[in-house]
C-alpha cells in the first residue's frame, strides 16, 4: 500500500530557495540540505532575520536592500514556481509572496498544512516540475511550530522509497 493517496512520483527540484527567515523559509532550506539539493536564495542585506543573522550554513545571497519585500520579489522572479505553506490565513509577507507570484505570472500554490494537502501538492509539483522551487510561508514567531511542521511535510512530499 502506498504511503500517499496516489502513486504520483514527485520529481525533486534541482534547487530550493527561500528568503532565509525562521519558519517555513528555513524548513525549505533544511530539507534541501537533507536531500542533497542545491539551496539558497536572496536574503536582506546583513542576512537579516528575526533571530539575528541568517546562519552561514545557508548559501544565501544578500540583497542590496535590508528590507524583506525586495528579497521576496527576487526569489519569486528567480524561481520556476513558489510553494507557500501556512496555517491560519495568509497575511504579511506570506500574502505578499502570493501577490508577487501572481504579478510575475509564476506558478504558485498556497497550501494550508494538513494531512489532506499531501496529494494536492504532490500532483502540482509533478505537473509544474520546477527546477528551482521557492518555498515560503510564515515566520516562526507569528506561527510557533511552523518550521518543524513544514520540514516534516516537505520531507514527506519528496520522499520516494525508490530514490
mmCIF file with all atom_site columns, C-alpha atoms in Angstrom:
data_model
loop_
_atom_site.group_PDB
_atom_site.id
_atom_site.type_symbol
_atom_site.label_atom_id
_atom_site.label_alt_id
_atom_site.label_comp_id
_atom_site.label_asym_id
_atom_site.label_entity_id
_atom_site.label_seq_id
_atom_site.pdbx_PDB_ins_code
_atom_site.Cartn_x
_atom_site.Cartn_y
_atom_site.Cartn_z
_atom_site.occupancy
_atom_site.B_iso_or_equiv
_atom_site.pdbx_formal_charge
_atom_site.auth_seq_id
_atom_site.auth_comp_id
_atom_site.auth_asym_id
_atom_site.auth_atom_id
_atom_site.pdbx_PDB_model_num
ATOM 1   C CA . UNK A 1 1   ? 0.000  0.000  0.000   1.00 0.00 ? 1   UNK A CA 1
ATOM 2   C CA . UNK A 1 2   ? 1.304  3.448  -0.937  1.00 0.00 ? 2   UNK A CA 1
ATOM 3   C CA . UNK A 1 3   ? 2.192  5.923  1.805   1.00 0.00 ? 3   UNK A CA 1
ATOM 4   C CA . UNK A 1 4   ? 0.331  8.563  -0.196  1.00 0.00 ? 4   UNK A CA 1
ATOM 5   C CA . UNK A 1 5   ? -3.208 8.590  -1.605  1.00 0.00 ? 5   UNK A CA 1
ATOM 6   C CA . UNK A 1 6   ? -1.849 8.478  -5.156  1.00 0.00 ? 6   UNK A CA 1
ATOM 7   C CA . UNK A 1 7   ? 1.093  6.952  -6.932  1.00 0.00 ? 7   UNK A CA 1
ATOM 8   C CA . UNK A 1 8   ? 2.317  10.348 -8.136  1.00 0.00 ? 8   UNK A CA 1
ATOM 9   C CA . UNK A 1 9   ? 6.091  10.428 -8.402  1.00 0.00 ? 9   UNK A CA 1
ATOM 10  C CA . UNK A 1 10  ? 7.314  13.869 -7.442  1.00 0.00 ? 10  UNK A CA 1
ATOM 11  C CA . UNK A 1 11  ? 10.474 14.862 -9.275  1.00 0.00 ? 11  UNK A CA 1
ATOM 12  C CA . UNK A 1 12  ? 12.939 16.574 -6.998  1.00 0.00 ? 12  UNK A CA 1
ATOM 13  C CA . UNK A 1 13  ? 13.694 20.160 -7.898  1.00 0.00 ? 13  UNK A CA 1
ATOM 14  C CA . UNK A 1 14  ? 17.346 20.833 -8.657  1.00 0.00 ? 14  UNK A CA 1
ATOM 15  C CA . UNK A 1 15  ? 17.340 23.735 -6.190  1.00 0.00 ? 15  UNK A CA 1
ATOM 16  C CA . UNK A 1 16  ? 15.207 25.020 -3.312  1.00 0.00 ? 16  UNK A CA 1
ATOM 17  C CA . UNK A 1 17  ? 15.347 28.706 -2.429  1.00 0.00 ? 17  UNK A CA 1
ATOM 18  C CA . UNK A 1 18  ? 13.781 30.917 0.211   1.00 0.00 ? 18  UNK A CA 1
ATOM 19  C CA . UNK A 1 19  ? 14.314 34.229 1.981   1.00 0.00 ? 19  UNK A CA 1
ATOM 20  C CA . UNK A 1 20  ? 16.137 32.624 4.917   1.00 0.00 ? 20  UNK A CA 1
ATOM 21  C CA . UNK A 1 21  ? 13.680 33.755 7.600   1.00 0.00 ? 21  UNK A CA 1
ATOM 22  C CA . UNK A 1 22  ? 12.787 31.491 10.526  1.00 0.00 ? 22  UNK A CA 1
ATOM 23  C CA . UNK A 1 23  ? 9.770  29.239 9.966   1.00 0.00 ? 23  UNK A CA 1
ATOM 24  C CA . UNK A 1 24  ? 8.824  27.911 6.551   1.00 0.00 ? 24  UNK A CA 1
ATOM 25  C CA . UNK A 1 25  ? 11.789 29.553 4.778   1.00 0.00 ? 25  UNK A CA 1
ATOM 26  C CA . UNK A 1 26  ? 14.325 27.701 6.921   1.00 0.00 ? 26  UNK A CA 1
ATOM 27  C CA . UNK A 1 27  ? 12.343 24.463 6.694   1.00 0.00 ? 27  UNK A CA 1
ATOM 28  C CA . UNK A 1 28  ? 12.680 24.607 2.898   1.00 0.00 ? 28  UNK A CA 1
ATOM 29  C CA . UNK A 1 29  ? 16.426 25.198 3.109   1.00 0.00 ? 29  UNK A CA 1
ATOM 30  C CA . UNK A 1 30  ? 16.929 22.441 5.704   1.00 0.00 ? 30  UNK A CA 1
ATOM 31  C CA . UNK A 1 31  ? 15.015 19.919 3.602   1.00 0.00 ? 31  UNK A CA 1
ATOM 32  C CA . UNK A 1 32  ? 17.115 20.839 0.559   1.00 0.00 ? 32  UNK A CA 1
ATOM 33  C CA . UNK A 1 33  ? 20.283 20.243 2.581   1.00 0.00 ? 33  UNK A CA 1
ATOM 34  C CA . UNK A 1 34  ? 18.918 16.948 3.959   1.00 0.00 ? 34  UNK A CA 1
ATOM 35  C CA . UNK A 1 35  ? 18.094 15.764 0.424   1.00 0.00 ? 35  UNK A CA 1
ATOM 36  C CA . UNK A 1 36  ? 21.439 16.859 -1.020  1.00 0.00 ? 36  UNK A CA 1
ATOM 37  C CA . UNK A 1 37  ? 19.841 19.502 -3.249  1.00 0.00 ? 37  UNK A CA 1
ATOM 38  C CA . UNK A 1 38  ? 21.268 22.880 -4.106  1.00 0.00 ? 38  UNK A CA 1
ATOM 39  C CA . UNK A 1 39  ? 19.807 25.604 -1.934  1.00 0.00 ? 39  UNK A CA 1
ATOM 40  C CA . UNK A 1 40  ? 19.982 29.351 -1.437  1.00 0.00 ? 40  UNK A CA 1
ATOM 41  C CA . UNK A 1 41  ? 18.017 32.387 -2.406  1.00 0.00 ? 41  UNK A CA 1
ATOM 42  C CA . UNK A 1 42  ? 18.015 36.065 -1.605  1.00 0.00 ? 42  UNK A CA 1
ATOM 43  C CA . UNK A 1 43  ? 18.006 37.399 1.964   1.00 0.00 ? 43  UNK A CA 1
ATOM 44  C CA . UNK A 1 44  ? 18.032 41.024 3.153   1.00 0.00 ? 44  UNK A CA 1
ATOM 45  C CA . UNK A 1 45  ? 21.341 42.930 3.364   1.00 0.00 ? 45  UNK A CA 1
ATOM 46  C CA . UNK A 1 46  ? 23.174 41.926 6.532   1.00 0.00 ? 46  UNK A CA 1
ATOM 47  C CA . UNK A 1 47  ? 21.485 38.489 6.355   1.00 0.00 ? 47  UNK A CA 1
ATOM 48  C CA . UNK A 1 48  ? 18.708 39.970 8.486   1.00 0.00 ? 48  UNK A CA 1
ATOM 49  C CA . UNK A 1 49  ? 16.228 37.580 10.136  1.00 0.00 ? 49  UNK A CA 1
ATOM 50  C CA . UNK A 1 50  ? 14.024 37.770 13.197  1.00 0.00 ? 50  UNK A CA 1
ATOM 51  C CA . UNK A 1 51  ? 16.545 35.728 15.212  1.00 0.00 ? 51  UNK A CA 1
ATOM 52  C CA . UNK A 1 52  ? 19.507 37.892 14.185  1.00 0.00 ? 52  UNK A CA 1
ATOM 53  C CA . UNK A 1 53  ? 21.519 36.824 11.142  1.00 0.00 ? 53  UNK A CA 1
ATOM 54  C CA . UNK A 1 54  ? 20.589 34.046 8.746   1.00 0.00 ? 54  UNK A CA 1
ATOM 55  C CA . UNK A 1 55  ? 23.078 31.311 9.723   1.00 0.00 ? 55  UNK A CA 1
ATOM 56  C CA . UNK A 1 56  ? 26.093 30.911 7.454   1.00 0.00 ? 56  UNK A CA 1
ATOM 57  C CA . UNK A 1 57  ? 25.227 27.260 6.796   1.00 0.00 ? 57  UNK A CA 1
ATOM 58  C CA . UNK A 1 58  ? 22.607 28.543 4.339   1.00 0.00 ? 58  UNK A CA 1
ATOM 59  C CA . UNK A 1 59  ? 24.051 29.595 0.977   1.00 0.00 ? 59  UNK A CA 1
ATOM 60  C CA . UNK A 1 60  ? 22.149 32.855 0.714   1.00 0.00 ? 60  UNK A CA 1
ATOM 61  C CA . UNK A 1 61  ? 22.857 35.874 -1.472  1.00 0.00 ? 61  UNK A CA 1
ATOM 62  C CA . UNK A 1 62  ? 22.434 39.217 0.256   1.00 0.00 ? 62  UNK A CA 1
ATOM 63  C CA . UNK A 1 63  ? 20.133 41.654 -1.496  1.00 0.00 ? 63  UNK A CA 1
ATOM 64  C CA . UNK A 1 64  ? 21.299 45.265 -1.575  1.00 0.00 ? 64  UNK A CA 1
ATOM 65  C CA . UNK A 1 65  ? 18.195 46.226 0.425   1.00 0.00 ? 65  UNK A CA 1
ATOM 66  C CA . UNK A 1 66  ? 17.863 45.464 4.154   1.00 0.00 ? 66  UNK A CA 1
ATOM 67  C CA . UNK A 1 67  ? 14.062 45.240 3.706   1.00 0.00 ? 67  UNK A CA 1
ATOM 68  C CA . UNK A 1 68  ? 12.176 41.947 3.306   1.00 0.00 ? 68  UNK A CA 1
ATOM 69  C CA . UNK A 1 69  ? 9.926  42.708 0.284   1.00 0.00 ? 69  UNK A CA 1
ATOM 70  C CA . UNK A 1 70  ? 12.756 43.180 -2.275  1.00 0.00 ? 70  UNK A CA 1
ATOM 71  C CA . UNK A 1 71  ? 14.293 39.794 -1.462  1.00 0.00 ? 71  UNK A CA 1
ATOM 72  C CA . UNK A 1 72  ? 10.845 38.197 -1.522  1.00 0.00 ? 72  UNK A CA 1
ATOM 73  C CA . UNK A 1 73  ? 10.262 39.516 -5.026  1.00 0.00 ? 73  UNK A CA 1
ATOM 74  C CA . UNK A 1 74  ? 13.707 38.467 -6.260  1.00 0.00 ? 74  UNK A CA 1
ATOM 75  C CA . UNK A 1 75  ? 13.162 34.903 -5.007  1.00 0.00 ? 75  UNK A CA 1
ATOM 76  C CA . UNK A 1 76  ? 9.834  34.753 -6.858  1.00 0.00 ? 76  UNK A CA 1
ATOM 77  C CA . UNK A 1 77  ? 11.423 36.106 -10.051 1.00 0.00 ? 77  UNK A CA 1
ATOM 78  C CA . UNK A 1 78  ? 14.391 33.714 -9.920  1.00 0.00 ? 78  UNK A CA 1
ATOM 79  C CA . UNK A 1 79  ? 12.257 30.609 -9.309  1.00 0.00 ? 79  UNK A CA 1
ATOM 80  C CA . UNK A 1 80  ? 10.216 28.436 -11.642 1.00 0.00 ? 80  UNK A CA 1
ATOM 81  C CA . UNK A 1 81  ? 7.448  28.097 -9.043  1.00 0.00 ? 81  UNK A CA 1
ATOM 82  C CA . UNK A 1 82  ? 6.615  29.054 -5.453  1.00 0.00 ? 82  UNK A CA 1
ATOM 83  C CA . UNK A 1 83  ? 5.156  26.782 -2.787  1.00 0.00 ? 83  UNK A CA 1
ATOM 84  C CA . UNK A 1 84  ? 3.574  28.741 0.071   1.00 0.00 ? 84  UNK A CA 1
ATOM 85  C CA . UNK A 1 85  ? 2.897  26.701 3.207   1.00 0.00 ? 85  UNK A CA 1
ATOM 86  C CA . UNK A 1 86  ? 0.844  28.218 6.023   1.00 0.00 ? 86  UNK A CA 1
ATOM 87  C CA . UNK A 1 87  ? -1.592 27.698 8.886   1.00 0.00 ? 87  UNK A CA 1
ATOM 88  C CA . UNK A 1 88  ? -4.470 30.033 9.675   1.00 0.00 ? 88  UNK A CA 1
ATOM 89  C CA . UNK A 1 89  ? -4.816 32.654 6.943   1.00 0.00 ? 89  UNK A CA 1
ATOM 90  C CA . UNK A 1 90  ? -2.447 34.319 4.509   1.00 0.00 ? 90  UNK A CA 1
ATOM 91  C CA . UNK A 1 91  ? -1.081 37.614 5.804   1.00 0.00 ? 91  UNK A CA 1
ATOM 92  C CA . UNK A 1 92  ? 2.019  39.811 5.848   1.00 0.00 ? 92  UNK A CA 1
ATOM 93  C CA . UNK A 1 93  ? 4.991  38.607 3.852   1.00 0.00 ? 93  UNK A CA 1
ATOM 94  C CA . UNK A 1 94  ? 3.273  35.317 3.087   1.00 0.00 ? 94  UNK A CA 1
ATOM 95  C CA . UNK A 1 95  ? 0.420  37.141 1.357   1.00 0.00 ? 95  UNK A CA 1
ATOM 96  C CA . UNK A 1 96  ? 2.947  39.404 -0.390  1.00 0.00 ? 96  UNK A CA 1
ATOM 97  C CA . UNK A 1 97  ? 4.688  36.320 -1.804  1.00 0.00 ? 97  UNK A CA 1
ATOM 98  C CA . UNK A 1 98  ? 1.416  35.125 -3.349  1.00 0.00 ? 98  UNK A CA 1
ATOM 99  C CA . UNK A 1 99  ? 0.727  38.569 -4.822  1.00 0.00 ? 99  UNK A CA 1
ATOM 100 C CA . UNK A 1 100 ? 4.234  38.774 -6.288  1.00 0.00 ? 100 UNK A CA 1
ATOM 101 C CA . UNK A 1 101 ? 3.929  35.317 -7.861  1.00 0.00 ? 101 UNK A CA 1
ATOM 102 C CA . UNK A 1 102 ? 0.664  36.469 -9.466  1.00 0.00 ? 102 UNK A CA 1
ATOM 103 C CA . UNK A 1 103 ? 2.257  39.751 -10.591 1.00 0.00 ? 103 UNK A CA 1
ATOM 104 C CA . UNK A 1 104 ? 5.156  37.935 -12.271 1.00 0.00 ? 104 UNK A CA 1
ATOM 105 C CA . UNK A 1 105 ? 2.869  35.192 -13.628 1.00 0.00 ? 105 UNK A CA 1
ATOM 106 C CA . UNK A 1 106 ? 4.796  32.458 -11.862 1.00 0.00 ? 106 UNK A CA 1
ATOM 107 C CA . UNK A 1 107 ? 3.127  29.198 -10.844 1.00 0.00 ? 107 UNK A CA 1
ATOM 108 C CA . UNK A 1 108 ? 2.312  29.285 -7.145  1.00 0.00 ? 108 UNK A CA 1
ATOM 109 C CA . UNK A 1 109 ? 0.477  27.016 -4.772  1.00 0.00 ? 109 UNK A CA 1
ATOM 110 C CA . UNK A 1 110 ? -0.792 28.211 -1.424  1.00 0.00 ? 110 UNK A CA 1
ATOM 111 C CA . UNK A 1 111 ? -1.261 25.264 0.844   1.00 0.00 ? 111 UNK A CA 1
ATOM 112 C CA . UNK A 1 112 ? -2.648 25.069 4.342   1.00 0.00 ? 112 UNK A CA 1
ATOM 113 C CA . UNK A 1 113 ? -0.647 22.386 6.132   1.00 0.00 ? 113 UNK A CA 1
ATOM 114 C CA . UNK A 1 114 ? -2.825 19.382 6.893   1.00 0.00 ? 114 UNK A CA 1
ATOM 115 C CA . UNK A 1 115 ? -2.898 15.723 6.010   1.00 0.00 ? 115 UNK A CA 1
ATOM 116 C CA . UNK A 1 116 ? -5.318 16.243 3.102   1.00 0.00 ? 116 UNK A CA 1
ATOM 117 C CA . UNK A 1 117 ? -2.896 18.581 1.317   1.00 0.00 ? 117 UNK A CA 1
ATOM 118 C CA . UNK A 1 118 ? -0.202 15.964 0.595   1.00 0.00 ? 118 UNK A CA 1
ATOM 119 C CA . UNK A 1 119 ? -1.763 14.549 -2.568  1.00 0.00 ? 119 UNK A CA 1
ATOM 120 C CA . UNK A 1 120 ? -2.625 18.019 -3.867  1.00 0.00 ? 120 UNK A CA 1
ATOM 121 C CA . UNK A 1 121 ? 0.924  19.368 -3.571  1.00 0.00 ? 121 UNK A CA 1
ATOM 122 C CA . UNK A 1 122 ? 2.471  16.202 -4.996  1.00 0.00 ? 122 UNK A CA 1
ATOM 123 C CA . UNK A 1 123 ? 0.240  16.434 -8.089  1.00 0.00 ? 123 UNK A CA 1
ATOM 124 C CA . UNK A 1 124 ? 1.015  20.142 -8.520  1.00 0.00 ? 124 UNK A CA 1
ATOM 125 C CA . UNK A 1 125 ? 4.771  19.567 -8.294  1.00 0.00 ? 125 UNK A CA 1
ATOM 126 C CA . UNK A 1 126 ? 4.540  16.662 -10.750 1.00 0.00 ? 126 UNK A CA 1
ATOM 127 C CA . UNK A 1 127 ? 2.657  18.918 -13.200 1.00 0.00 ? 127 UNK A CA 1
ATOM 128 C CA . UNK A 1 128 ? 4.808  22.046 -12.799 1.00 0.00 ? 128 UNK A CA 1
ATOM 129 C CA . UNK A 1 129 ? 8.178  20.252 -12.456 1.00 0.00 ? 129 UNK A CA 1
ATOM 130 C CA . UNK A 1 130 ? 10.119 23.261 -11.159 1.00 0.00 ? 130 UNK A CA 1
ATOM 131 C CA . UNK A 1 131 ? 13.898 23.158 -11.462 1.00 0.00 ? 131 UNK A CA 1
ATOM 132 C CA . UNK A 1 132 ? 14.087 25.910 -8.836  1.00 0.00 ? 132 UNK A CA 1
ATOM 133 C CA . UNK A 1 133 ? 11.379 25.869 -6.183  1.00 0.00 ? 133 UNK A CA 1
ATOM 134 C CA . UNK A 1 134 ? 10.817 28.859 -3.911  1.00 0.00 ? 134 UNK A CA 1
ATOM 135 C CA . UNK A 1 135 ? 9.465  27.760 -0.505  1.00 0.00 ? 135 UNK A CA 1
ATOM 136 C CA . UNK A 1 136 ? 7.775  30.458 1.557   1.00 0.00 ? 136 UNK A CA 1
ATOM 137 C CA . UNK A 1 137 ? 5.431  30.973 4.472   1.00 0.00 ? 137 UNK A CA 1
ATOM 138 C CA . UNK A 1 138 ? 5.090  32.482 7.921   1.00 0.00 ? 138 UNK A CA 1
ATOM 139 C CA . UNK A 1 139 ? 7.984  33.100 10.256  1.00 0.00 ? 139 UNK A CA 1
ATOM 140 C CA . UNK A 1 140 ? 8.266  31.096 13.449  1.00 0.00 ? 140 UNK A CA 1
ATOM 141 C CA . UNK A 1 141 ? 7.272  33.963 15.792  1.00 0.00 ? 141 UNK A CA 1
ATOM 142 C CA . UNK A 1 142 ? 3.942  34.509 14.039  1.00 0.00 ? 142 UNK A CA 1
ATOM 143 C CA . UNK A 1 143 ? 3.169  30.798 13.805  1.00 0.00 ? 143 UNK A CA 1
ATOM 144 C CA . UNK A 1 144 ? 5.011  28.809 16.516  1.00 0.00 ? 144 UNK A CA 1
ATOM 145 C CA . UNK A 1 145 ? 5.906  25.301 15.379  1.00 0.00 ? 145 UNK A CA 1
ATOM 146 C CA . UNK A 1 146 ? 5.531  26.020 11.654  1.00 0.00 ? 146 UNK A CA 1
ATOM 147 C CA . UNK A 1 147 ? 9.218  25.375 10.930  1.00 0.00 ? 147 UNK A CA 1
ATOM 148 C CA . UNK A 1 148 ? 9.079  21.820 12.260  1.00 0.00 ? 148 UNK A CA 1
ATOM 149 C CA . UNK A 1 149 ? 5.662  21.133 10.687  1.00 0.00 ? 149 UNK A CA 1
ATOM 150 C CA . UNK A 1 150 ? 6.761  22.468 7.296   1.00 0.00 ? 150 UNK A CA 1
ATOM 151 C CA . UNK A 1 151 ? 10.005 20.461 7.355   1.00 0.00 ? 151 UNK A CA 1
ATOM 152 C CA . UNK A 1 152 ? 8.140  17.236 8.186   1.00 0.00 ? 152 UNK A CA 1
ATOM 153 C CA . UNK A 1 153 ? 5.597  17.955 5.452   1.00 0.00 ? 153 UNK A CA 1
ATOM 154 C CA . UNK A 1 154 ? 8.265  18.705 2.817   1.00 0.00 ? 154 UNK A CA 1
ATOM 155 C CA . UNK A 1 155 ? 10.198 15.548 3.716   1.00 0.00 ? 155 UNK A CA 1
ATOM 156 C CA . UNK A 1 156 ? 7.006  13.545 3.171   1.00 0.00 ? 156 UNK A CA 1
ATOM 157 C CA . UNK A 1 157 ? 6.274  15.336 -0.114  1.00 0.00 ? 157 UNK A CA 1
ATOM 158 C CA . UNK A 1 158 ? 9.684  14.491 -1.529  1.00 0.00 ? 158 UNK A CA 1
ATOM 159 C CA . UNK A 1 159 ? 10.035 11.022 -0.026  1.00 0.00 ? 159 UNK A CA 1
ATOM 160 C CA . UNK A 1 160 ? 10.120 8.200  -2.514  1.00 0.00 ? 160 UNK A CA 1
ATOM 161 C CA . UNK A 1 161 ? 11.221 4.729  -1.442  1.00 0.00 ? 161 UNK A CA 1
ATOM 162 C CA . UNK A 1 162 ? 12.712 4.181  -4.926  1.00 0.00 ? 162 UNK A CA 1
ATOM 163 C CA . UNK A 1 163 ? 15.181 7.096  -4.700  1.00 0.00 ? 163 UNK A CA 1
#
